[in-house]
Short mmCIF file of C-alpha atoms and ligand atoms in Angstrom, two decimals:
data_model
loop_
_atom_site.label_atom_id
_atom_site.label_comp_id
_atom_site.label_asym_id
_atom_site.label_seq_id
_atom_site.Cartn_x
_atom_site.Cartn_y
_atom_site.Cartn_z
CA MET L 183 -92.83 81.61 64.63
CA SER L 184 -89.15 81.21 63.77
CA PHE L 185 -86.52 78.80 65.10
CA ASN L 186 -84.60 81.79 66.53
CA THR L 187 -87.03 82.20 69.42
CA LEU L 188 -86.83 78.62 70.70
CA GLY L 189 -83.62 78.88 72.70
CA LEU L 190 -81.27 77.09 70.29
CA SER L 191 -77.66 78.21 69.77
CA GLU L 192 -76.26 79.72 66.57
CA SER L 193 -74.46 76.46 65.57
CA ILE L 194 -77.70 74.51 65.64
CA LEU L 195 -79.67 77.28 63.92
CA SER L 196 -77.23 77.31 61.02
CA ALA L 197 -77.52 73.50 60.67
CA ILE L 198 -81.33 73.87 60.53
CA LYS L 199 -80.96 76.58 57.91
CA ALA L 200 -78.72 74.31 55.85
CA LYS L 201 -81.52 71.71 55.88
CA GLY L 202 -83.82 74.36 54.41
CA TYR L 203 -86.27 74.54 57.32
CA THR L 204 -87.65 78.02 57.84
CA THR L 205 -90.35 77.55 60.47
CA PRO L 206 -90.65 74.99 63.26
CA SER L 207 -93.43 72.42 62.89
CA PRO L 208 -96.12 72.45 65.66
CA ILE L 209 -94.46 69.57 67.56
CA GLN L 210 -91.09 71.35 67.39
CA GLU L 211 -92.62 74.60 68.69
CA LYS L 212 -93.82 72.75 71.77
CA SER L 213 -91.18 70.10 72.36
CA ILE L 214 -88.00 72.18 71.91
CA PRO L 215 -88.63 74.66 74.78
CA ALA L 216 -90.09 71.85 76.95
CA ILE L 217 -87.02 69.61 76.56
CA LEU L 218 -84.66 72.54 77.09
CA THR L 219 -86.09 72.93 80.62
CA GLY L 220 -84.42 69.60 81.43
CA ARG L 221 -87.73 68.03 82.52
CA ASP L 222 -89.22 64.73 81.34
CA VAL L 223 -91.44 65.09 78.29
CA MET L 224 -94.17 62.85 76.85
CA ALA L 225 -95.09 63.80 73.30
CA ALA L 226 -97.88 62.39 71.15
CA ALA L 227 -96.69 62.91 67.61
CA GLN L 228 -96.99 60.79 64.53
CA THR L 229 -94.17 60.17 62.15
CA GLY L 230 -94.06 62.92 59.53
CA THR L 231 -94.67 65.74 61.98
CA GLY L 232 -90.99 66.64 62.37
CA LYS L 233 -90.74 64.83 65.71
CA THR L 234 -87.14 63.68 65.14
CA ALA L 235 -85.86 67.26 65.05
CA GLY L 236 -88.34 67.94 67.87
CA PHE L 237 -86.24 65.87 70.27
CA THR L 238 -82.83 65.91 68.55
CA LEU L 239 -82.34 69.68 68.42
CA PRO L 240 -82.91 70.42 72.13
CA VAL L 241 -80.98 67.30 73.20
CA LEU L 242 -77.98 68.43 71.12
CA GLU L 243 -78.30 71.89 72.65
CA LEU L 244 -78.17 70.42 76.18
CA LEU L 245 -75.33 68.02 75.36
CA SER L 246 -73.23 70.73 73.72
CA LYS L 247 -72.97 72.48 77.09
CA GLY L 248 -71.99 69.43 79.15
CA GLN L 249 -69.01 67.25 79.96
CA SER L 250 -67.08 65.24 77.40
CA VAL L 251 -67.80 61.55 77.01
CA LYS L 252 -65.52 58.82 78.39
CA SER L 253 -64.59 55.62 76.57
CA ASN L 254 -67.49 53.25 75.86
CA ASN L 255 -69.90 55.70 77.46
CA VAL L 256 -73.02 57.30 76.04
CA ARG L 257 -74.62 60.60 77.05
CA ALA L 258 -77.91 60.38 75.16
CA LEU L 259 -79.58 57.14 74.10
CA VAL L 260 -82.31 57.01 71.46
CA LEU L 261 -84.18 53.69 71.27
CA THR L 262 -86.15 52.93 68.10
CA PRO L 263 -88.21 49.91 67.07
CA THR L 264 -86.68 49.27 63.63
CA ARG L 265 -83.32 49.36 61.94
CA GLU L 266 -84.50 51.74 59.22
CA LEU L 267 -85.82 54.22 61.76
CA ALA L 268 -82.57 53.95 63.75
CA ALA L 269 -80.55 54.72 60.61
CA GLN L 270 -82.75 57.70 59.78
CA VAL L 271 -82.67 59.17 63.28
CA SER L 272 -78.90 58.80 63.30
CA GLU L 273 -78.65 60.60 59.96
CA SER L 274 -80.71 63.47 61.40
CA VAL L 275 -78.47 63.63 64.48
CA GLU L 276 -75.42 63.86 62.21
CA ASN L 277 -77.01 66.61 60.12
CA TYR L 278 -78.16 68.71 63.03
CA SER L 279 -74.85 68.34 64.92
CA ALA L 280 -72.73 69.22 61.88
CA ASN L 281 -71.41 72.40 63.58
CA LEU L 282 -71.02 70.95 67.07
CA LYS L 283 -68.36 68.86 68.80
CA ILE L 284 -70.84 66.05 69.30
CA SER L 285 -70.21 62.45 68.30
CA SER L 286 -72.93 60.01 67.34
CA THR L 287 -73.42 56.54 65.96
CA VAL L 288 -76.10 53.94 65.33
CA VAL L 289 -76.29 50.24 66.23
CA PHE L 290 -78.84 47.64 65.17
CA GLY L 291 -79.11 43.91 64.55
CA GLY L 292 -78.71 42.07 61.26
CA VAL L 293 -75.19 43.36 60.64
CA LYS L 294 -71.81 42.52 62.20
CA ILE L 295 -71.39 43.57 65.80
CA ASN L 296 -67.59 44.12 65.73
CA PRO L 297 -67.55 47.38 63.74
CA GLN L 298 -70.19 48.69 66.14
CA MET L 299 -68.02 47.75 69.13
CA MET L 300 -65.09 49.58 67.56
CA ARG L 301 -67.17 52.71 67.03
CA LEU L 302 -68.26 52.70 70.67
CA ARG L 303 -64.72 52.39 72.02
CA LYS L 304 -64.06 56.12 72.35
CA GLY L 305 -67.57 56.73 73.67
CA VAL L 306 -70.30 58.63 71.84
CA ASP L 307 -72.44 61.58 72.86
CA VAL L 308 -75.53 60.26 71.07
CA LEU L 309 -76.23 56.59 70.47
CA VAL L 310 -79.22 55.52 68.38
CA ALA L 311 -80.04 51.84 68.89
CA THR L 312 -82.57 49.07 68.51
CA PRO L 313 -83.13 47.40 71.89
CA GLY L 314 -81.85 43.85 71.24
CA ARG L 315 -78.53 44.85 69.72
CA LEU L 316 -77.97 47.39 72.47
CA LEU L 317 -78.34 44.65 75.08
CA ASP L 318 -75.95 42.43 73.12
CA LEU L 319 -73.40 45.23 73.16
CA PHE L 320 -73.95 45.88 76.86
CA HIS L 321 -73.39 42.23 77.69
CA GLN L 322 -70.13 42.34 75.78
CA ASN L 323 -69.04 45.41 77.81
CA ALA L 324 -68.99 47.51 74.66
CA VAL L 325 -71.33 50.15 76.07
CA LYS L 326 -71.62 51.73 79.51
CA PHE L 327 -74.33 53.96 80.87
CA SER L 328 -72.74 55.67 83.89
CA GLN L 329 -72.59 59.01 82.03
CA LEU L 330 -76.09 58.77 80.55
CA GLU L 331 -78.02 62.04 80.79
CA VAL L 332 -81.01 61.56 78.45
CA LEU L 333 -83.09 58.57 77.36
CA ILE L 334 -85.37 58.96 74.34
CA LEU L 335 -87.94 56.33 73.38
CA ASP L 336 -88.93 56.99 69.78
CA GLU L 337 -92.15 55.44 68.42
CA ALA L 338 -92.71 53.85 71.81
CA ASP L 339 -96.14 52.52 70.76
CA ARG L 340 -94.53 50.53 67.96
CA MET L 341 -91.88 49.17 70.29
CA LEU L 342 -94.61 47.77 72.52
CA ASP L 343 -96.50 46.35 69.50
CA MET L 344 -93.33 44.58 68.44
CA GLY L 345 -92.90 42.96 71.84
CA PHE L 346 -89.86 44.92 73.06
CA ILE L 347 -91.29 45.71 76.49
CA ARG L 348 -88.95 43.35 78.37
CA ASP L 349 -85.86 44.62 76.57
CA ILE L 350 -86.90 48.22 77.24
CA LYS L 351 -87.45 47.54 80.94
CA LYS L 352 -84.13 45.76 81.13
CA ILE L 353 -82.36 48.71 79.49
CA ILE L 354 -84.07 51.20 81.81
CA SER L 355 -82.89 49.17 84.80
CA LEU L 356 -79.28 49.62 83.64
CA LEU L 357 -79.43 53.42 83.45
CA PRO L 358 -78.54 55.93 86.18
CA GLN L 359 -81.58 57.01 88.24
CA LYS L 360 -80.96 60.68 87.60
CA ARG L 361 -81.63 61.36 83.91
CA GLN L 362 -84.03 63.12 81.61
CA ASN L 363 -86.64 60.90 79.92
CA LEU L 364 -88.36 61.72 76.63
CA LEU L 365 -91.13 59.49 75.38
CA PHE L 366 -92.39 59.98 71.82
CA SER L 367 -95.33 57.95 70.61
CA ALA L 368 -97.99 58.22 67.88
CA THR L 369 -100.66 57.83 70.55
CA PHE L 370 -100.92 57.82 74.34
CA SER L 371 -102.61 54.42 74.53
CA PRO L 372 -103.27 52.80 77.94
CA GLU L 373 -100.21 50.58 77.29
CA ILE L 374 -98.03 53.66 76.73
CA ARG L 375 -99.39 55.26 79.90
CA ALA L 376 -98.50 52.09 81.83
CA LEU L 377 -94.96 52.21 80.45
CA ALA L 378 -94.68 55.94 81.21
CA LYS L 379 -95.64 55.35 84.85
CA GLY L 380 -92.38 53.55 85.54
CA LEU L 381 -90.34 55.90 83.40
CA VAL L 382 -91.21 59.59 83.43
CA ASN L 383 -91.45 61.83 86.44
CA LYS L 384 -93.59 65.00 86.62
CA SER L 385 -93.46 65.11 82.86
CA ILE L 386 -94.60 67.86 80.50
CA GLU L 387 -97.20 66.36 78.14
CA ILE L 388 -97.52 67.64 74.63
CA SER L 389 -99.68 66.56 71.75
CA VAL L 390 -100.15 67.93 68.27
CA ASN L 391 -102.56 65.49 66.67
CA PRO L 392 -105.79 64.04 67.95
CA GLU L 393 -105.43 60.26 68.38
CA ASN L 394 -105.15 58.40 65.10
CA SER L 395 -106.10 61.36 62.95
CA THR L 396 -104.64 61.05 59.48
CA ALA L 397 -102.54 63.92 58.12
CA LYS L 398 -104.75 66.62 56.63
CA THR L 399 -102.46 66.95 53.65
CA VAL L 400 -103.14 63.36 52.51
CA GLU L 401 -105.92 62.83 50.01
CA GLN L 402 -107.28 59.34 50.49
CA TYR L 403 -109.54 57.17 48.41
CA VAL L 404 -110.58 53.56 47.95
CA ILE L 405 -110.77 51.83 44.57
CA PRO L 406 -113.18 48.89 44.88
CA THR L 407 -111.99 45.96 42.75
CA ASP L 408 -111.53 42.18 42.79
CA LYS L 409 -108.51 40.50 44.36
CA LYS L 410 -107.43 39.00 41.02
CA LYS L 411 -107.46 42.37 39.27
CA LYS L 412 -105.24 44.19 41.77
CA SER L 413 -101.89 43.46 40.15
CA LYS L 414 -102.99 44.69 36.70
CA LEU L 415 -104.79 47.67 38.27
CA VAL L 416 -101.72 48.84 40.15
CA SER L 417 -99.49 48.69 37.02
CA TYR L 418 -102.22 50.50 35.09
CA LEU L 419 -102.40 53.28 37.71
CA ILE L 420 -98.62 53.74 37.78
CA ILE L 421 -98.31 53.92 33.98
CA GLU L 422 -101.51 55.87 33.32
CA ASN L 423 -100.80 58.52 35.98
CA ASP L 424 -97.07 58.50 35.31
CA TRP L 425 -96.29 58.06 39.01
CA GLN L 426 -92.54 58.19 39.50
CA GLN L 427 -92.22 57.32 43.19
CA VAL L 428 -94.73 54.94 44.72
CA LEU L 429 -94.64 53.08 48.01
CA ILE L 430 -96.93 50.03 47.95
CA PHE L 431 -97.96 48.06 51.03
CA THR L 432 -98.74 44.37 50.99
CA LYS L 433 -99.80 42.21 53.90
CA THR L 434 -97.21 39.47 53.47
CA LYS L 435 -93.59 39.07 52.45
CA HIS L 436 -94.57 36.61 49.71
CA GLY L 437 -97.20 39.04 48.47
CA ALA L 438 -94.52 41.75 48.30
CA ASN L 439 -92.20 39.48 46.27
CA ARG L 440 -95.01 38.41 43.94
CA LEU L 441 -96.13 41.96 43.23
CA THR L 442 -92.54 43.10 42.66
CA ARG L 443 -92.15 40.37 40.03
CA ASP L 444 -95.46 41.35 38.37
CA LEU L 445 -94.41 45.00 38.21
CA GLU L 446 -90.99 44.15 36.81
CA ALA L 447 -92.71 42.01 34.16
CA GLN L 448 -94.66 45.13 33.14
CA GLY L 449 -91.40 47.06 32.75
CA ILE L 450 -91.80 48.99 36.01
CA ASN L 451 -88.63 49.15 38.15
CA ALA L 452 -89.52 47.79 41.59
CA ALA L 453 -87.91 46.35 44.72
CA ALA L 454 -89.33 44.66 47.80
CA ILE L 455 -88.39 45.51 51.39
CA HIS L 456 -89.38 43.13 54.18
CA GLY L 457 -88.08 41.08 57.09
CA ASN L 458 -86.73 38.21 54.95
CA LYS L 459 -84.39 40.55 53.08
CA SER L 460 -80.90 41.08 54.45
CA GLN L 461 -80.17 44.45 56.01
CA GLY L 462 -77.87 45.16 53.05
CA ALA L 463 -80.64 44.48 50.53
CA ARG L 464 -83.06 46.65 52.49
CA THR L 465 -80.64 49.57 52.73
CA LYS L 466 -79.85 49.28 49.01
CA ALA L 467 -83.53 49.14 48.00
CA LEU L 468 -84.32 52.20 50.10
CA ALA L 469 -81.34 54.16 48.72
CA ASN L 470 -82.31 53.29 45.12
CA PHE L 471 -85.89 54.29 45.79
CA LYS L 472 -84.84 57.60 47.29
CA SER L 473 -82.50 58.35 44.38
CA GLY L 474 -85.20 57.53 41.81
CA ASP L 475 -83.42 54.46 40.36
CA ILE L 476 -86.36 52.38 41.53
CA ARG L 477 -89.84 53.64 40.82
CA VAL L 478 -91.77 51.39 43.17
CA LEU L 479 -90.91 50.12 46.63
CA VAL L 480 -93.13 47.26 47.81
CA ALA L 481 -93.10 46.90 51.59
CA THR L 482 -94.69 45.06 54.48
CA ASP L 483 -95.81 47.14 57.46
CA ILE L 484 -92.98 46.46 59.87
CA ALA L 485 -90.23 46.96 57.31
CA ALA L 486 -91.75 50.25 56.25
CA ARG L 487 -92.04 51.70 59.71
CA GLY L 488 -89.86 54.77 59.96
CA LEU L 489 -89.12 55.15 56.25
CA ASP L 490 -88.69 58.83 55.63
CA ILE L 491 -88.59 59.75 52.02
CA ASP L 492 -88.85 63.47 51.42
CA GLN L 493 -92.16 64.47 49.86
CA LEU L 494 -93.27 60.95 48.95
CA PRO L 495 -96.19 61.70 46.63
CA GLN L 496 -97.94 58.35 46.41
CA VAL L 497 -98.82 55.52 48.77
CA VAL L 498 -100.85 52.51 47.63
CA ASN L 499 -102.42 49.97 49.95
CA TYR L 500 -102.41 46.88 47.75
CA GLU L 501 -104.06 45.08 50.64
CA LEU L 502 -105.54 46.63 53.76
CA PRO L 503 -103.66 45.94 57.01
CA ASN L 504 -105.16 43.62 59.63
CA VAL L 505 -104.39 46.16 62.34
CA SER L 506 -106.35 49.33 61.54
CA GLU L 507 -103.81 51.63 63.22
CA ASP L 508 -101.27 50.46 60.63
CA TYR L 509 -103.34 52.25 58.01
CA VAL L 510 -102.58 55.53 59.77
CA HIS L 511 -98.87 54.71 59.87
CA ARG L 512 -98.86 53.62 56.22
CA ILE L 513 -100.42 56.76 54.87
CA GLY L 514 -98.20 58.83 57.19
CA ARG L 515 -95.45 58.10 54.61
CA THR L 516 -97.00 60.67 52.29
CA GLY L 517 -98.07 64.26 52.86
CA ARG L 518 -95.15 64.68 55.27
CA ALA L 519 -94.21 68.03 56.84
CA GLY L 520 -96.77 70.03 54.93
CA SER L 521 -96.51 68.55 51.41
CA THR L 522 -99.58 66.99 49.77
CA GLY L 523 -99.82 63.28 49.14
CA PHE L 524 -102.22 60.68 47.80
CA ALA L 525 -103.06 57.43 49.52
CA ILE L 526 -105.02 54.92 47.46
CA SER L 527 -106.36 51.62 48.75
CA LEU L 528 -107.32 48.78 46.41
CA VAL L 529 -110.11 47.03 48.28
CA CYS L 530 -111.90 43.78 47.41
CA ALA L 531 -115.12 42.43 48.92
CA ASP L 532 -113.20 40.19 51.39
CA GLU L 533 -111.64 43.30 52.94
CA HIS L 534 -114.92 45.01 53.68
CA LYS L 535 -114.67 44.44 57.43
CA LEU L 536 -111.06 45.71 57.51
CA LEU L 537 -112.16 48.86 55.68
CA GLU L 538 -114.92 49.48 58.21
CA ASP L 539 -112.44 49.01 61.07
CA ILE L 540 -110.11 51.59 59.52
CA GLU L 541 -112.95 54.03 58.97
CA TYR L 542 -113.87 53.60 62.62
CA VAL L 543 -110.29 54.33 63.76
CA ILE L 544 -109.94 57.42 61.57
CA GLN L 545 -113.59 58.38 62.26
CA ASN L 546 -114.22 59.08 58.59
CA HIS L 547 -115.61 57.31 55.55
CA ILE L 548 -112.98 57.12 52.81
CA LYS L 549 -114.17 58.29 49.38
CA ARG L 550 -114.64 55.52 46.79
CA LYS L 551 -113.74 55.80 43.11
CA ILE L 552 -114.47 53.18 40.48
CA GLU L 553 -111.67 52.68 37.96
CA PRO L 554 -113.30 51.86 34.59
CA GLY L 555 -112.18 48.45 33.34
CA PHE L 556 -111.41 47.23 36.90
CA GLU L 557 -114.93 47.26 38.39
CA PRO L 558 -115.43 44.49 40.95
CA ILE L 559 -117.58 41.47 40.09
CA ASN L 560 -117.90 40.80 43.82
CA GLU L 561 -119.27 44.11 44.94
CA LEU L 562 -117.76 45.95 47.93
CA PRO L 563 -120.74 46.62 50.23
CA PRO L 564 -121.24 50.21 51.46
CA SER L 565 -119.67 50.92 54.85
CA ARG L 566 -121.96 51.20 57.83
CA LYS L 567 -122.42 54.36 59.85
CA ILE L 568 -119.36 55.17 61.98
CA ARG L 569 -119.72 54.64 65.73
CA PRO L 570 -117.98 57.13 68.02
CA LEU L 571 -114.60 55.95 69.32
CA LYS L 572 -114.63 54.11 72.65
CA ALA L 573 -111.71 54.32 75.06
CA LYS L 574 -109.81 51.03 75.01
CA LYS L 575 -109.42 49.05 78.22
CA PRO L 576 -105.81 48.86 79.36
CA LYS L 577 -104.27 45.59 78.16
CA LYS L 578 -101.42 43.74 79.79
CA PRO L 579 -98.24 44.45 77.82
CA LYS L 580 -97.60 41.61 75.36
CA LYS L 581 -94.78 39.17 75.96
CA PRO L 582 -92.40 39.02 73.04
CA LYS L 583 -93.39 36.06 70.83
CA GLN L 584 -90.45 35.24 68.64
CA GLU L 585 -92.32 33.39 65.88
CA LYS L 586 -95.00 36.02 65.48
CA VAL L 587 -92.73 39.02 65.04
CA GLU L 588 -92.20 39.07 61.33
CA HIS L 589 -89.07 41.14 61.37
CA LYS L 590 -86.96 40.82 64.47
CA ASP L 591 -85.43 44.24 64.46
CA GLY L 592 -83.58 45.00 67.63
CA GLN L 593 -83.87 41.51 69.04
CA ARG L 594 -80.90 39.73 70.41
CA SER L 595 -78.62 37.51 68.43
CA GLY L 596 -78.68 33.73 68.99
CA GLU L 597 -75.57 33.96 71.13
CA ASN L 598 -77.04 36.11 73.89
CA ALA L 599 -80.60 34.89 73.57
CA ARG L 600 -79.46 31.72 75.39
CA GLY L 601 -79.57 33.63 78.64
CA HIS L 602 -76.02 34.95 78.42
CA LYS L 603 -74.46 31.71 79.60
CA PRO L 604 -71.28 30.67 77.90
CA LYS L 605 -71.97 27.85 75.42
CA SER L 606 -70.01 25.37 77.51
CA LYS L 607 -72.30 25.92 80.55
CA ASN L 608 -75.55 25.98 78.65
CA THR L 609 -76.81 22.40 78.80
CA LYS L 610 -79.76 23.10 76.55
CA HIS L 611 -77.44 24.42 73.91
CA ARG L 612 -74.94 21.60 74.36
CA ASN L 613 -77.64 18.95 73.94
CA ASN L 614 -79.19 20.60 70.92
CA GLN L 615 -76.10 21.88 69.28
CA THR L 616 -76.53 20.11 65.96
CA SER L 617 -80.25 20.59 65.61
CA SER L 618 -80.31 24.25 66.66
CA ALA L 619 -77.42 25.05 64.35
CA GLY L 620 -79.48 23.55 61.56
CA LYS L 621 -82.48 25.65 62.52
CA LEU L 622 -80.51 28.84 62.73
CA LYS L 623 -79.09 28.37 59.32
CA GLY L 624 -82.43 28.80 57.65
CA LYS L 625 -84.42 30.93 60.05
CA SER L 626 -82.61 33.38 62.27
CA LYS L 627 -82.97 36.89 60.92
CA ASP L 628 -81.00 38.69 63.55
CA ARG L 629 -77.73 36.84 63.48
CA PRO L 630 -74.92 39.02 62.24
CA ASN L 631 -75.61 38.82 58.54
CA LYS L 632 -72.92 37.34 56.38
CA SER L 633 -74.43 38.05 53.00
CA LYS L 634 -72.35 39.95 50.46
CA SER L 635 -74.60 42.94 50.51
CA SER L 636 -74.43 43.39 54.26
CA LYS L 637 -70.65 43.23 54.08
CA GLN L 638 -70.84 46.26 51.89
CA ILE L 639 -72.47 48.26 54.65
CA THR L 640 -70.39 47.02 57.53
CA GLY L 641 -67.05 47.02 55.80
CA LYS L 642 -64.95 49.94 54.63
CA SER L 643 -67.90 51.95 53.42
CA ASP L 644 -69.94 51.71 56.61
CA PRO L 645 -72.24 54.72 56.31
CA TYR L 646 -73.05 54.92 60.01
CA SER L 647 -69.61 55.59 61.41
CA ALA L 648 -69.13 57.75 64.47
CA SER L 649 -68.50 61.39 63.74
CA ARG L 650 -66.77 63.88 65.95
P1 AMP B 755 -90.13 63.17 61.13
O1 AMP B 755 -91.55 63.32 61.61
O2 AMP B 755 -89.16 63.47 62.17
O3 AMP B 755 -89.94 61.80 60.53
O4 AMP B 755 -89.87 64.26 59.96
C1 AMP B 755 -90.57 64.25 58.76
C2 AMP B 755 -89.90 65.07 57.67
O5 AMP B 755 -90.05 66.45 57.91
C3 AMP B 755 -88.40 64.83 57.53
O6 AMP B 755 -88.14 64.67 56.14
C4 AMP B 755 -87.75 66.11 58.02
O7 AMP B 755 -86.55 66.37 57.33
C5 AMP B 755 -88.82 67.15 57.70
N1 AMP B 755 -88.83 68.30 58.64
C6 AMP B 755 -88.62 68.29 59.98
N2 AMP B 755 -88.75 69.51 60.51
C7 AMP B 755 -89.07 70.34 59.49
C8 AMP B 755 -89.33 71.75 59.40
N3 AMP B 755 -89.32 72.54 60.47
N4 AMP B 755 -89.61 72.26 58.18
C9 AMP B 755 -89.62 71.46 57.07
N5 AMP B 755 -89.39 70.13 57.08
C10 AMP B 755 -89.12 69.57 58.27
#
């Protein structure tokens, strides 16, 4: 099949050609004609399947035929769980709309709000946003939804995992009743179905991957070893195999920092990306990794969500994730859009149960390979036989728990989190002014960031400026 048969105009087709895409991916084949009908669409598609173009291309096609946008208004709203994903989706929108009179911009927390307010002043056709910052902007009258035609929830499953359900419901309540809704999610879990009930209407459902299946183009294996040997083993693997671009996952932010230091000590260029890093530092690390200046990017799960690095050849699980589904997301970073990738997990005896849980979710035993010189003293027991998957019982959507969300992408800044009362009327704030100010200083991650590096992004060289 070619893109020419999907109902897209010449301007969009030439932008696709410029990106070098020749054939639509399976999700694009199904989602583009479905969205062009103007109906609601629910799509089960993992990251790496080409889902972003799957919703962006038909939405641009529809918008290019409509009315022009009024000041502070938005015609299509894309909500994403993380800042990195928001930035990437926005970049795709810019690329695909290069030949159209369509404006777009991106807003997320962790950077100054004022430049974002300025960019929204004239109105934008497509706004990509994390939920918390969008609500902040709405409460400051910087964004209006009366012209909204399309709402897109991207990686909706992750948004629920990160506790954004209340913000999402609040945003939905602000939108005009008559609109098109597109819900993209890695899986259609019972929680996603519950969310969809109040959102989509007579939707077209499409799915390209069985639930939690890992990309076929990813070769996976486990290297059994001891916890203490992991750092040396990972440096050995990078040097011995001459890997030039490796994404490594650790469980904790401290673990990510420690491993980065160990790698640097071995002469391997590395940077860490996690929720304690400023947005500026994260953007810089990602850019350096993409350009090849940094050989290894060490990331925690939430920070890595949405990273799209073309043809990433190598993913290493330094530690297995506690949530088995995160394994699927982690290895989705490699083997993207048809290219082959390798995902290697360094597993010690303590992680045996986590490995079995992952094997249950992916319904496959992962091959094991012993690396001579790094054999475990504490043996990794063989995995038990895999039980067939059981349907999960619907759970109540989680309430957002501030302390437990490691990286508060998209959550509101301290100012509006006080219930939108002016400081003078907020007794709680008045009484606690000194102590809460003290707390904020050290802990808040979503205050507009005043570090030098974030100034670089939000100042003159802001890379996410509106384009017309
Ligand atoms: P996504 O799943 O949207 O994160 O996209 C994954 C990667 O696939 C991105 O790097 C896209 O640029 C790329 N991509 C999207 N559509 C196609 C296509 N039809 N052919 C080749 N690559 C594509």
